[in-house]
XYZ file of C-alpha atoms in Angstrom:
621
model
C -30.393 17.518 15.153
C -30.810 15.274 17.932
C -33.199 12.007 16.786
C -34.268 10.758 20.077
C -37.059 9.407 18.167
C -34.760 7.719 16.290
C -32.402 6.077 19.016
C -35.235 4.573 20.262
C -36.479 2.970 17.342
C -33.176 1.272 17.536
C -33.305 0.569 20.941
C -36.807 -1.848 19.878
C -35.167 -3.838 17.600
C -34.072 -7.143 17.812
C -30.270 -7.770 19.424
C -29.761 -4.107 18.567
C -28.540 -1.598 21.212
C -28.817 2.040 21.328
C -25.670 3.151 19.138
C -24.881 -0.359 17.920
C -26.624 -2.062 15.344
C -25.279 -5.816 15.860
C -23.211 -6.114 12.576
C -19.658 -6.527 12.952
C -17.096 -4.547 10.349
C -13.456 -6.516 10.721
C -11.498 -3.181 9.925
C -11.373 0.260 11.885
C -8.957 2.944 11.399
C -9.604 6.572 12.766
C -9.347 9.191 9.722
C -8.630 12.278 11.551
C -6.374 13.040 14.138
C -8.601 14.119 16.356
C -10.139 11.138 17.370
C -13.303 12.442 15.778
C -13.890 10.351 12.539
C -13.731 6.791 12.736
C -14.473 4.400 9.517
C -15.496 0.333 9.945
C -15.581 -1.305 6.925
C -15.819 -5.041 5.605
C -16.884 -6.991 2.651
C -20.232 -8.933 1.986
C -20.089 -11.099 -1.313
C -20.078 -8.389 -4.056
C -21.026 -4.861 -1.853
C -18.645 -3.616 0.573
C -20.256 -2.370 4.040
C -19.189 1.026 5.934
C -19.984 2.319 9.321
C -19.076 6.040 9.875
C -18.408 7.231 13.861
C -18.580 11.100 13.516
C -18.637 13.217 16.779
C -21.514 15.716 14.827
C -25.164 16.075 15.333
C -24.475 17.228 11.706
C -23.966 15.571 8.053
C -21.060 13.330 7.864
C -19.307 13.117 4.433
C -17.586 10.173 2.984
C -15.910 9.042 -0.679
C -13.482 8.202 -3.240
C -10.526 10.132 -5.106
C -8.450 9.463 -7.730
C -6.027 12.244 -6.039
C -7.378 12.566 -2.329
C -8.514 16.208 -3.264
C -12.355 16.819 -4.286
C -12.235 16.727 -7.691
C -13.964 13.836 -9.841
C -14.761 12.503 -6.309
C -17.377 9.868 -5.541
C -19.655 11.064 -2.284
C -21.743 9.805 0.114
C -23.550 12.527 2.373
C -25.139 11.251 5.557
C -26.713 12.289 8.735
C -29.812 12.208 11.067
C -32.465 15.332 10.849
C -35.294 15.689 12.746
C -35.525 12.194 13.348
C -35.584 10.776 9.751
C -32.277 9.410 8.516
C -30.701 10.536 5.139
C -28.150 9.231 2.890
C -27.487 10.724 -0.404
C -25.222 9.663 -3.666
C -22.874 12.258 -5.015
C -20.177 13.253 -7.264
C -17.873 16.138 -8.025
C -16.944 16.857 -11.697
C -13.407 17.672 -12.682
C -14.125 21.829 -11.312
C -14.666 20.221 -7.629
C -18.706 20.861 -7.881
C -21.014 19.143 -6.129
C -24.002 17.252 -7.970
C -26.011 14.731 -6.480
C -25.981 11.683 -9.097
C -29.202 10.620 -10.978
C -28.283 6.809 -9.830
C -28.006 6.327 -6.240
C -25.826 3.357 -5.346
C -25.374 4.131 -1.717
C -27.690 1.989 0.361
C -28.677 2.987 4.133
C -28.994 0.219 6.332
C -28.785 1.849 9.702
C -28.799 5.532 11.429
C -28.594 7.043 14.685
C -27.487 9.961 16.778
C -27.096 11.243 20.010
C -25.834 14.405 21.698
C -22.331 14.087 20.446
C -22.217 11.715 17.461
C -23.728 10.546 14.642
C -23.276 6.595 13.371
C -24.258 6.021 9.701
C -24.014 2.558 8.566
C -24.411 1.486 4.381
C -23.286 -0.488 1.930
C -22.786 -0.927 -1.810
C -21.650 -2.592 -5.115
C -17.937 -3.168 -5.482
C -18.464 -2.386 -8.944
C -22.021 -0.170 -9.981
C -21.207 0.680 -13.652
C -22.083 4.009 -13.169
C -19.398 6.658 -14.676
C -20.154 8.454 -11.623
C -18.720 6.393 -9.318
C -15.476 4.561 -8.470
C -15.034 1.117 -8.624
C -13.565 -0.653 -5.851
C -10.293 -3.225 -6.612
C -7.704 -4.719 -4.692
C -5.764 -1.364 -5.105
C -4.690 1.284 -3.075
C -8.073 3.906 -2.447
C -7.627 7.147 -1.648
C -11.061 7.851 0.757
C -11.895 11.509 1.909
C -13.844 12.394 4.670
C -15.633 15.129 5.857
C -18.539 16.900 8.964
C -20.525 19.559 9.646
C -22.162 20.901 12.411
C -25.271 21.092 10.351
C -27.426 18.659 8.117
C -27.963 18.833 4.828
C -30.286 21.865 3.757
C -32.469 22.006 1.109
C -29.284 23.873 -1.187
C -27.194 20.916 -0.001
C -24.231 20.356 2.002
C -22.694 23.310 3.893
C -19.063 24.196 2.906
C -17.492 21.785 5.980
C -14.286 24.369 6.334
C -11.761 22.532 7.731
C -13.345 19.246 9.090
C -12.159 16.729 6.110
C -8.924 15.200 4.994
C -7.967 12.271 3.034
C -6.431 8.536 4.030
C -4.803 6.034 1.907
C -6.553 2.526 2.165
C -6.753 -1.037 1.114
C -10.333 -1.909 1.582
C -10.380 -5.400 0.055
C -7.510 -7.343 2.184
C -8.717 -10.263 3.104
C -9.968 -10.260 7.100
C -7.651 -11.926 9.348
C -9.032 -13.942 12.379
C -7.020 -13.053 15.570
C -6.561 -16.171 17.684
C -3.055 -14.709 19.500
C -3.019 -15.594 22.889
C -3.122 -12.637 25.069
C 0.362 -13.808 26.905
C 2.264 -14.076 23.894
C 5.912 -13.103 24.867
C 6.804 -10.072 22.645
C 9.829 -7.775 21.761
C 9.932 -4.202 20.931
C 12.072 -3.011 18.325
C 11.706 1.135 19.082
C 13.541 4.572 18.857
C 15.052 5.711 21.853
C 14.312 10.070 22.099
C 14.620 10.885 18.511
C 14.676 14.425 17.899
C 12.515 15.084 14.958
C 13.500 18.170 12.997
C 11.552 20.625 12.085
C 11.051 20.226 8.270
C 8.489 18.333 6.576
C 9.662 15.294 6.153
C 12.515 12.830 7.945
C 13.429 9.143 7.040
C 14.966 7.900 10.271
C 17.152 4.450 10.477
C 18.481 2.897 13.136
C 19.968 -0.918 13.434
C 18.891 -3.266 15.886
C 20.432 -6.627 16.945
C 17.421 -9.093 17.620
C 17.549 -11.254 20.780
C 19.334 -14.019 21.424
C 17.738 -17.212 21.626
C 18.239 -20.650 23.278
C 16.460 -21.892 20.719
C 14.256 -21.838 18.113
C 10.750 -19.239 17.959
C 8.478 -18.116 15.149
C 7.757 -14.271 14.996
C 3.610 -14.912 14.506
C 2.516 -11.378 14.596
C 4.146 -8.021 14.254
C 2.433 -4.609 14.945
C 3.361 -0.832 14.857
C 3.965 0.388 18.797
C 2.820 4.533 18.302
C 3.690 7.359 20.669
C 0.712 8.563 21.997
C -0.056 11.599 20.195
C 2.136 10.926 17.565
C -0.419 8.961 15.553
C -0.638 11.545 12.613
C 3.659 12.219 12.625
C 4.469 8.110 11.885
C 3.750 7.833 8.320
C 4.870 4.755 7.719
C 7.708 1.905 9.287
C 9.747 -0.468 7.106
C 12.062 -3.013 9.002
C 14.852 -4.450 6.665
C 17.221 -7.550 7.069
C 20.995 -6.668 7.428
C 24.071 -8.868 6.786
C 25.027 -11.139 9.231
C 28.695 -9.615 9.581
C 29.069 -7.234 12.002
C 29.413 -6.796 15.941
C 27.423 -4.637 18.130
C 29.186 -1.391 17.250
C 26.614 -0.533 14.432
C 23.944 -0.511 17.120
C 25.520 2.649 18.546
C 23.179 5.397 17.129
C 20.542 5.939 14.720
C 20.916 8.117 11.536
C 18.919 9.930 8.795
C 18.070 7.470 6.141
C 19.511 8.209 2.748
C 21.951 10.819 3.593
C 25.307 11.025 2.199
C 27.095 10.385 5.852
C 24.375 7.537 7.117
C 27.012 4.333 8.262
C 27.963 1.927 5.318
C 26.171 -1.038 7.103
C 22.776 0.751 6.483
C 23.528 -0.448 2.742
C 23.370 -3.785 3.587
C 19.772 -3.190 4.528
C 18.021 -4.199 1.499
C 15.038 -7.223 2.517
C 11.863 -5.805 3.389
C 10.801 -8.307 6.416
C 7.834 -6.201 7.109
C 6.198 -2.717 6.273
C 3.930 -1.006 8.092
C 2.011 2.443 6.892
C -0.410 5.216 8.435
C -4.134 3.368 8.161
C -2.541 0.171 7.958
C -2.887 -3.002 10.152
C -0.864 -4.940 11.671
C 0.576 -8.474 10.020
C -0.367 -11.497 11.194
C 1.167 -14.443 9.441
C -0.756 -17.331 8.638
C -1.756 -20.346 10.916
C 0.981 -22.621 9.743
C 3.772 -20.640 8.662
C 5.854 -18.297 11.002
C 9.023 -15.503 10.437
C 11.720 -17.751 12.420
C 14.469 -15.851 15.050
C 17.344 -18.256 16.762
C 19.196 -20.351 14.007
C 22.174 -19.412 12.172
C 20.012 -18.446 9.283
C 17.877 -16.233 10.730
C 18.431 -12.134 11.058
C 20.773 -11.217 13.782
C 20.483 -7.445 12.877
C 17.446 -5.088 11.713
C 17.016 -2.055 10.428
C 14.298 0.266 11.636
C 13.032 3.091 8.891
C 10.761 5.621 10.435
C 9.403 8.043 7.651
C 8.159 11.441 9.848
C 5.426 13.442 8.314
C 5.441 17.285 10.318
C 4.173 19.226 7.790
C 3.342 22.215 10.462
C 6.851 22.057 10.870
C 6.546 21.998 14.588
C 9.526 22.166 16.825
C 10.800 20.052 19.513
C 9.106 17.041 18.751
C 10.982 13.785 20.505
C 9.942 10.401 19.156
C 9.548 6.693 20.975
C 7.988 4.762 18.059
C 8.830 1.502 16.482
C 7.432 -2.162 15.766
C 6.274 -4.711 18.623
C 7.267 -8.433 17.183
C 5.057 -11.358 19.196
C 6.728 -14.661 19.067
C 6.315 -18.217 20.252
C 8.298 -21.656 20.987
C 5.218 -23.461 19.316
C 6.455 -23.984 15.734
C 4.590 -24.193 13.081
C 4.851 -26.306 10.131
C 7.218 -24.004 7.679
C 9.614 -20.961 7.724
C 8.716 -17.922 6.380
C 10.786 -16.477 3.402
C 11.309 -13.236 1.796
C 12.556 -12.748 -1.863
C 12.732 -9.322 -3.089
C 11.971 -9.202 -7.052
C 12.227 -6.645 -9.823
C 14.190 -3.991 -10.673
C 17.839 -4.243 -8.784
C 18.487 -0.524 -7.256
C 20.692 0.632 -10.395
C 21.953 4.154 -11.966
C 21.003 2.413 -14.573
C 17.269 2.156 -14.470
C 16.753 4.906 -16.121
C 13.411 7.199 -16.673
C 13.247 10.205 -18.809
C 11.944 13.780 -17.789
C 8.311 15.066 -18.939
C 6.919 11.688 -19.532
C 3.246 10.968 -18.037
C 4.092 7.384 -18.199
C 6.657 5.201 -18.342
C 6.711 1.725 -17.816
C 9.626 0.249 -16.280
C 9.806 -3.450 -15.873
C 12.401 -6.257 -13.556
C 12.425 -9.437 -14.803
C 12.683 -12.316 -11.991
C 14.055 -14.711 -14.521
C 13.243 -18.592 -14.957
C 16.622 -19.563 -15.085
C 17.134 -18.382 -11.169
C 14.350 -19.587 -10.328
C 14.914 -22.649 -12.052
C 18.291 -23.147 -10.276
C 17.406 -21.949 -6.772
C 14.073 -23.919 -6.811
C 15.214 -27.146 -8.343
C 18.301 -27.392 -5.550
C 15.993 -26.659 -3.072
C 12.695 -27.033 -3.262
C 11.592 -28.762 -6.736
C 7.779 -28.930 -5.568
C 7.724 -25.508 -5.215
C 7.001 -22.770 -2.880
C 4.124 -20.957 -1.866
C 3.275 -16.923 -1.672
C 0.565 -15.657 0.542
C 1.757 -12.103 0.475
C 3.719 -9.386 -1.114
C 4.354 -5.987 -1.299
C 4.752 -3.536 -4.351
C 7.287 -0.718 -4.019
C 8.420 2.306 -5.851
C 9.139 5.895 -4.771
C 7.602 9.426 -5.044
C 7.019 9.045 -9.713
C 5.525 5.647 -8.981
C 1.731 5.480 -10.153
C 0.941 1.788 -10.503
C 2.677 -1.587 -9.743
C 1.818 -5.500 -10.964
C 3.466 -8.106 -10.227
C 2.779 -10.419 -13.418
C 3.582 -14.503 -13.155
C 4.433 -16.592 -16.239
C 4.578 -20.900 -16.715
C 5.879 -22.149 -19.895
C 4.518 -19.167 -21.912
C 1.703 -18.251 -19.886
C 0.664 -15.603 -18.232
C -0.886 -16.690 -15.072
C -3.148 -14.421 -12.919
C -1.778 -11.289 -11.155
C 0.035 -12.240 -8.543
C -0.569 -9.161 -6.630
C -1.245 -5.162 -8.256
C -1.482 -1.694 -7.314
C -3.341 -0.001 -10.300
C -3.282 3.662 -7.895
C -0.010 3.223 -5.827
C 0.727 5.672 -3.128
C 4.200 6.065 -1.912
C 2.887 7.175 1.371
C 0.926 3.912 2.019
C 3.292 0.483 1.676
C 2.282 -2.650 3.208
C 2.142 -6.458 2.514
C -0.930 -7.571 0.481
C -2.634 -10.470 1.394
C -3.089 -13.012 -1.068
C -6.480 -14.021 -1.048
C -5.746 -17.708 -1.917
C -1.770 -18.883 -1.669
C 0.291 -18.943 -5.388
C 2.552 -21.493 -6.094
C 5.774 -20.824 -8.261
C 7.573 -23.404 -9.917
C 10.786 -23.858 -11.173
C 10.953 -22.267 -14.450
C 7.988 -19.995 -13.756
C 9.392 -16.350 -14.159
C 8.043 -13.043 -12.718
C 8.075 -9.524 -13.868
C 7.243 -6.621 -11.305
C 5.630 -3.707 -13.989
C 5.989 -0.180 -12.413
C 4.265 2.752 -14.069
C 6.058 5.947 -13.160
C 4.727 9.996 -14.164
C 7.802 12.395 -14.425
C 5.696 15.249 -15.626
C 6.872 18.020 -13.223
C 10.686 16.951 -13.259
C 13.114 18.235 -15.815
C 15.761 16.146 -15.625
C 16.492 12.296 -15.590
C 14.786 10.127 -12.862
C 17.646 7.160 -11.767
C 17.243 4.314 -9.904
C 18.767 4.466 -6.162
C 17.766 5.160 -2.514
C 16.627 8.616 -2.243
C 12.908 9.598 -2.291
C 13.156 11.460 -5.789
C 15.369 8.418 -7.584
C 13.115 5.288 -7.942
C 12.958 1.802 -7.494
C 10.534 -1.011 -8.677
C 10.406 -4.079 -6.236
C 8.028 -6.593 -5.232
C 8.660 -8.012 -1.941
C 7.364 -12.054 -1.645
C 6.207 -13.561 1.407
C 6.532 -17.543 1.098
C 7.090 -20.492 2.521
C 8.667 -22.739 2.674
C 12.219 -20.707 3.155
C 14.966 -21.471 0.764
C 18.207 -19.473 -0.077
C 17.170 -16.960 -2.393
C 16.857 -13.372 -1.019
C 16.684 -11.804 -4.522
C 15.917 -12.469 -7.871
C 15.645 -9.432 -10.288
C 17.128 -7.929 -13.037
C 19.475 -5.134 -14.454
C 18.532 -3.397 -18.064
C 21.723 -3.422 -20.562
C 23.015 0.740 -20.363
C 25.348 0.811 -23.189
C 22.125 0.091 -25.460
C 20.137 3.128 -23.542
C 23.113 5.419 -24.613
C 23.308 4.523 -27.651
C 19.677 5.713 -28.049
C 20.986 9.209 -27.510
C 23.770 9.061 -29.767
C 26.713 7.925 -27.592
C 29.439 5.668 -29.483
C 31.870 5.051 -27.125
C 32.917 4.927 -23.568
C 36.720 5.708 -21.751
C 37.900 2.424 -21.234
C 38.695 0.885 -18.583
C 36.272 2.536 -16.438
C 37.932 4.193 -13.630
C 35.447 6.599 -12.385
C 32.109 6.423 -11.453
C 29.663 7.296 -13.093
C 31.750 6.338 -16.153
C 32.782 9.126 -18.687
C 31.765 9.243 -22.661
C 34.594 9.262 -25.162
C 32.328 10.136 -28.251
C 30.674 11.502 -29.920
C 31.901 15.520 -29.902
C 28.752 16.885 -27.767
C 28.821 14.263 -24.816
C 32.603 13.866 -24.897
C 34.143 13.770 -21.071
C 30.634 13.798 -19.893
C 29.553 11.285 -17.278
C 26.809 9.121 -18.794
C 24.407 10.809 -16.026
C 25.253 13.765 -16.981
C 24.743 13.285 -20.844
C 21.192 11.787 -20.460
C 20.295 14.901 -19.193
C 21.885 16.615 -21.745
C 20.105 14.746 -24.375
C 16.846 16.840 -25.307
C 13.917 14.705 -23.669
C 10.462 15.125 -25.550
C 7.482 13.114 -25.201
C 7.889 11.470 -28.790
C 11.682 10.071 -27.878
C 10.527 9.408 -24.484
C 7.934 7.047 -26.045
C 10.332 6.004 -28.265
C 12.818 5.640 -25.717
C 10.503 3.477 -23.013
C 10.022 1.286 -26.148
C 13.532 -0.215 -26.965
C 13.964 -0.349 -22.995
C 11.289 -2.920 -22.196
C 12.933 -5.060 -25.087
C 16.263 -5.169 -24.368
C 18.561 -8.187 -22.794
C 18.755 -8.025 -18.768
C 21.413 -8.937 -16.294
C 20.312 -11.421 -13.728
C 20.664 -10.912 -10.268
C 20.343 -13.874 -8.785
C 21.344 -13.583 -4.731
C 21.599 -16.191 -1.370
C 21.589 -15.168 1.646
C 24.787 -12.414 2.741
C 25.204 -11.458 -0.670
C 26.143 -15.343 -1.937
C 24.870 -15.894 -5.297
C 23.365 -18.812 -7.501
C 25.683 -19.634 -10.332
C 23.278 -18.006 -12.788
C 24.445 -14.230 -11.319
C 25.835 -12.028 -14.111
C 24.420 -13.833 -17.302
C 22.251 -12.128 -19.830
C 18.870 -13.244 -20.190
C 16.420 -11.846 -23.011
C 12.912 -10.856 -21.717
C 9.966 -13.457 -21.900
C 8.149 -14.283 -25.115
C 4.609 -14.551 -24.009
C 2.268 -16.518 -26.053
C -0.565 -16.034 -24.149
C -0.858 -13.032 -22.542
C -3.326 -13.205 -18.978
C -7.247 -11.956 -19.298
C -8.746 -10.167 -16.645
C -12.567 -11.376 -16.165
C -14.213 -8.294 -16.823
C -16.248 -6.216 -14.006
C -19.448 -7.742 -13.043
C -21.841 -4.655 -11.921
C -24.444 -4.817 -9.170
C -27.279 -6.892 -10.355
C -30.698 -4.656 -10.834
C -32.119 -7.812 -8.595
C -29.525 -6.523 -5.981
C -30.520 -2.529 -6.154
C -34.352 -3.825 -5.890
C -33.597 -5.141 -2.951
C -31.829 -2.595 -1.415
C -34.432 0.040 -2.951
C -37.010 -1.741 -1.225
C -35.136 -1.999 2.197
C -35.041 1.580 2.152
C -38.541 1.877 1.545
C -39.371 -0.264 4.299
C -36.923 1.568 6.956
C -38.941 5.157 5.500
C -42.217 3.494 6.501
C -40.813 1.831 9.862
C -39.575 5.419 11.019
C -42.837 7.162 10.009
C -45.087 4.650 11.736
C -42.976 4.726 15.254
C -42.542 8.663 15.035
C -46.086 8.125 14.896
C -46.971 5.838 17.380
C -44.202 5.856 19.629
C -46.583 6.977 22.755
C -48.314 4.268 22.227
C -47.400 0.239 21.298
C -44.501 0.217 19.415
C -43.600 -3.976 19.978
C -45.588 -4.565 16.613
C -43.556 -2.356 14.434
C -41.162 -5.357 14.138
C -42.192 -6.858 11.491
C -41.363 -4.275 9.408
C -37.977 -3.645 10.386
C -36.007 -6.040 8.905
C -32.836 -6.092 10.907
């Protein structure tokens, strides 16, 4: 319905214009790819605040999902009727039905609508307490969205067909202030006509060779440049550094990532310098700290991976997308760095069928960082972001810190991880790590629908578990992670000994009878996986000795490479402050500012012919 009423109550209120209410939300992201739903959203001590742009003169729907589908969904239902505003608190149970919930935590703190949209604006508690709703972390959220052409009716919300869909989120990253100068001299690192097939999904790579330089420049900013129209087919960009050693010919067409016949270089490919994902933002780095181009030690070639998303399978598509990279000749005060930590990419991180979680874990160990750190930097260096990676069985990530037998807080976590979202987390105050400090990145993977063995490796379906560090100041460690001890896995299954020396790959079992000339791979999956062993199984893995990896820059390594470390005894393990819900003081408040917006809206639909200057006082805003 179209509250004219209502847009003009705005209209009287101080510094507020029709359509805007004067509060500023430092993220936007459009939800649909339409251009129909947009969501503003930023935080206010302990309540987070939301502004929904719907074109409707209907309800709007908004809310949380452990999944992204409707069941045991947390739901807000908005809108403008006749004039009055309306914003209710719901939930769906586990069947996908809609109840409204007996504790409304959903606070309304400004309406309107026109002809063509509707513009809800609320906020509340990051945390509520009620087993209704979801709490809000630094994880990944999975929001849904949905319209109507119709308000709510007295039997509730209308079934809204097919106006809803789902978007993967971070809503608590920090909010960055943008003080780029609009003449910043930028680069564009893009595909040139890629034909993208018609299937569902496509991982396209293709190298780059950055600019040469006269001298010195700091990459400040980097940002994802989207074909028009192709907003909903970019899922999500990663740009990796290459080794240093090669010429120009690798630059000579791109190639599907992950395939048998993509060019050997692409494996040299393996630092994350920046991700980018559908609903994401662009990175700025800090003030004082910059990604430096133009010295000997800096990349010379990139790798671009575009992951396509065309699940209409619609032909004919040709694609110009890629990353913009601002720079500048004002230098800041320190390098940027990027260590990659956790799991190294290894047949022999292994993860057995069936299981609804396993916990895999890559140990950055304190004797690398004790060497790399106290050569070249014994004060320390600093990390102000990172980002948590696994494939398609990952379910949650942490990277955990440890000093001298302590567990320190979380470096950074991902407690609802979403393959199809990736991108750096902002620290929200800088962590230092110190020589002998040590680091393990904790991935929780759910094999459930897969009947065979889950490896580690490069494809989509095998896994990895990797934290990505952004520090400064840059030293010469790329990566610092860990390789689990195989002939102790097999041994789980029965194996007793190997063909020695190994000649092929993956290397054959010698005994006993049932696994003899089998490839290890091959009697893994052989082995008869139930939950019990798998338990069992996940058990003895997470204690056994590790092989550090322990890597400079173009695959050098720190002297510690190769030994065997055992993982950390920790004496005292970190705890988490619990939750603190909304105050009652807090919902009084709110209660009570809802109260007063009924009565404001009643008295001006009332009086509107007549004075309506006076209402003011009422009308807190």
């Amino acid at each position: 319905m179209r509250g004219w009423g209502l847009l003009l109550l705005w209209g009287l209120l101080p510094g507020a214009a029709a359509g805007d209410s004067g509060r500023t939300f430092p993220h936007r992201t459009l939800l649909d790819s339409e251009g129909k739903y947009w969501l503003g959203w930023g935080q206010r001590g302990g309540r987070l605040a939301f502004r929904l742009e719907v074109r409707t003169a209907g309800y709007v729907g908004f809310g949380f999902s452990p999944t992204g589908a409707m069941a045991a969904a947390d739901i807000v239902v908005g809108g403008v009727a006749h004039g009055r505003p309306y914003l209710q608190d719901y939930f769906t149970n586990a069947n996908r039905e809609l109840k409204k919930d007996v504790q409304q935590d959903y606070h309304l703190e400004y309406a309107m609508e026109n002809s063509t949209h509707t513009i809800i604006e609320f906020t509340r508690e990051l945390h509520t307490c009620d087993t209704n709703d979801k709490s809000i972390t630094d994880s990944t959220v999975r929001v849904i969205w949905a319209y109507h052409h119709e308000d709510v009716g007295e039997a509730g919300p209308k079934y809204h067909d097919s106006n809803r869909g789902t978007k993967s989120l971070r809503l608590l990253n920090p909010e960055k202030a943008s003080v780029l100068s609009a003449a910043l001299p930028y680069f564009d690192l893009v595909n040139q006509d890629v034909p993208i097939p018609n299937k569902d999904t496509t991982y396209w790579c293709q190298m780059f060779k950055i600019p040469v330089f006269q001298e010195k420049h700091h990459v400040i900013k980097i940002e994802p440049v989207i074909q028009r129209g192709h907003e909903g087919l970019i899922h999500h960009i990663l740009l990796y550094q290459c080794s240093s050693n090669f010429n120009d010919s690798v630059l000579d067409s791109g190639h599907e990532c992950y395939h048998p016949n993509m060019p050997d270089a692409f494996l040299t490919c393996e630092t994350v310098i920046f991700a980018w994902a559908i609903g994401g933002e662009g990175f700025s780095y800090p003030p004082h700290v910059g990604l430096s181009l133009g010295t000997p030690l800096d990349p010379h070639y990139v790798l671009l991976e575009v992951h396509y998303d065309n699940p209409t399978y619609e032909e004919g598509l040709i694609d110009n997308s890629g990353l913009r990279l601002f720079h500048t000749t004002d230098i800041r005060t320190y390098d940027a760095g990027v260590i990659e930590a956790g799991l190294w990419v290894s047949l022999f991180h292994t993860i057995p069928p069936g299981m609804p979680e396993f916990r895999s874990e890559g140990h950055c160990a304190l004797e690398c960082l004790e060497e790399a750190l106290e050569a070249e930097k014994p004060s320390g260096i600093h990390v102000f972001a990172v980002l948590l990676h696994a494939h398609l069985a990952g379910r949650g990530i942490r990277l955990r810190h440890f000093r001298k037998g302590k567990e320190m807080k979380l470096l950074a976590y991902d407690d609802d991880f979403d393959f199809n979202f990736q991108e750096f987390q902002y620290l929200k105050e800088e962590q230092t790590i110190l020589p002998g400090d040590n680091l393990i990145t904790e991935c929780r993977y759910n094999t459930k629908d897969r009947a065979e063995m889950t490896w580690g490796g490069l494809s989509t379906r095998s896994e990895m578990c990797l934290s990505y560090l952004l520090y400064y100041p840059r030293i010469n460690l790329t990566r610092c992670a860990s390789i689990p001890d195989i002939m102790e896995q097999l041994q789980f299954i029965g194996v007793k000994e190997i063909y020695r020396p190994v000649t092929t790959w993956p290397f054959i079992i010698k005994s006993p009878k049932q696994y003899k000339n089998l490839s290890f791979m091959d009697a893994m999956n052989k082995f008869k996986w139930t939950k019990k062993e798998g338990l069992s199984f996940n058990k003895l893995v997470l204690s056994l000795p590790v092989n550090v990896r322990c890597s400079k820059t173009d695959n050098a390594e720190w002297s510690i490479q190769g030994m065997t470390a055992l993982p950390p005894d920790i004496e005292r393990p970190y705890k988490a402050e619990p939750l603190v819900c909304g105050t009652s003081s807090s919902s009084s408040l709110h209660r009570a500012f809802s109260l007063q917006l009924r009565v404001c809206l009643t008295l001006l639909w009332g009086v509107l012919s007549t004075s309506c200057l006076g209402l003011n006082f009422c009308c807190p805003w």
